[in-house]
Amino acid sequence: MSSDASSPLAEPAPAAGGGGRLVLGCTPIGNPGDASPRLLAALAGADVVAAEDTRRLHRLCAALGVTPAGRVTSYHEHNEDTRTADLVAAVQAGHTVLLVTDAGMPSVSDPGYRLVRACGEAGLAVTALPGPSAVLTALALSGLPSDRFAFEGFAPRKPGERARAFAGLADERRTLVFFESPHRTAATLQAMAEGFGAERPAAVCRELTKTYEEVVRAPLGELAAWAAEREVRGEVCLVVAGAPAATGGDADPAALVREVLLRVEDGERLKDAAAAVAQRSGVAKRELYDLAVRRRAE
């Protein structure tokens, strides 16, 4: 098995039939046994396998008992800009390029969308081998409504940016799915409890499909306390219920004032921020403005 992490892409032999294409290969999110027969065939037969981490690809191939016949090269966030053109050129030359990431579907919070876009703009064929998805697996296991949901990727790392992001999502009616690193899970759950409300239903989905898979379902306040009391390990997905239908009489004034002040921190005038939040929540603009002024004075 050959690999390359830095040198330019060598020209592989043309694919059978002469038609080049990009194939997005969905890899297991934890259990190698979840690899599809189509993925195994693609790994064995592609002219080029572009992997987010070639070492992880080698381990996956060893677990699956497959040896790529084509060239293996790296494709990750640090070389996307330079390597994309090489891969597009390979497809244009009639080769089959298989793109895989460390886990799940390429381009979903992983490298890939730039290459898909470049191939599309060049009029080249792009297809996908569907398979395991941490987003959908966590959503299904959460026990929360799954008819409408939004994937938000990783929450911002900085506390202020994270608080503003959650304030902007506080009234989102769809179920929300996030990825998170284990060492930031407790802080993120605490910020969610503050931004969405401690009673908002949620689930922590950890190590999905692996030996120590764990799903903890509880209100955000309880989950924040749960995470603070232990060392959270492994791959983590956080699933949060959408906001209940808001009415003017049910709105939490303190939460609305926090949203107003966060918008002001982002550069909005206080009057404009109060007007925007008032229009959405049904609370009187003047009431929100006065509350925000008093809160700032405190």
CSV table of N, CA and C in Angstrom, one decimal, residues 40 54 76 121 159-160 249:
chain,number,residue,atom,x,y,z
A,40,LEU,N,-15.9,-1.2,0.7
A,40,LEU,CA,-14.7,-2.1,0.5
A,40,LEU,C,-14.3,-2.2,-0.9
A,54,THR,N,-4.0,9.5,6.5
A,54,THR,CA,-3.6,8.2,5.8
A,54,THR,C,-3.3,7.1,6.8
A,76,HIS,N,-6.7,17.0,3.8
A,76,HIS,CA,-7.2,17.5,5.1
A,76,HIS,C,-7.3,19.0,5.0
A,121,GLU,N,-18.2,22.5,-10.5
A,121,GLU,CA,-17.9,23.6,-11.4
A,121,GLU,C,-17.2,23.2,-12.7
A,159,PRO,N,-15.9,31.5,25.3
A,159,PRO,CA,-17.1,31.6,26.0
A,159,PRO,C,-18.1,32.7,25.5
A,160,GLY,N,-17.5,33.9,25.2
A,160,GLY,CA,-18.4,34.9,24.7
A,160,GLY,C,-19.0,34.6,23.3
A,249,GLY,N,-46.9,36.2,26.4
A,249,GLY,CA,-47.1,36.0,27.8
A,249,GLY,C,-46.2,34.9,28.4
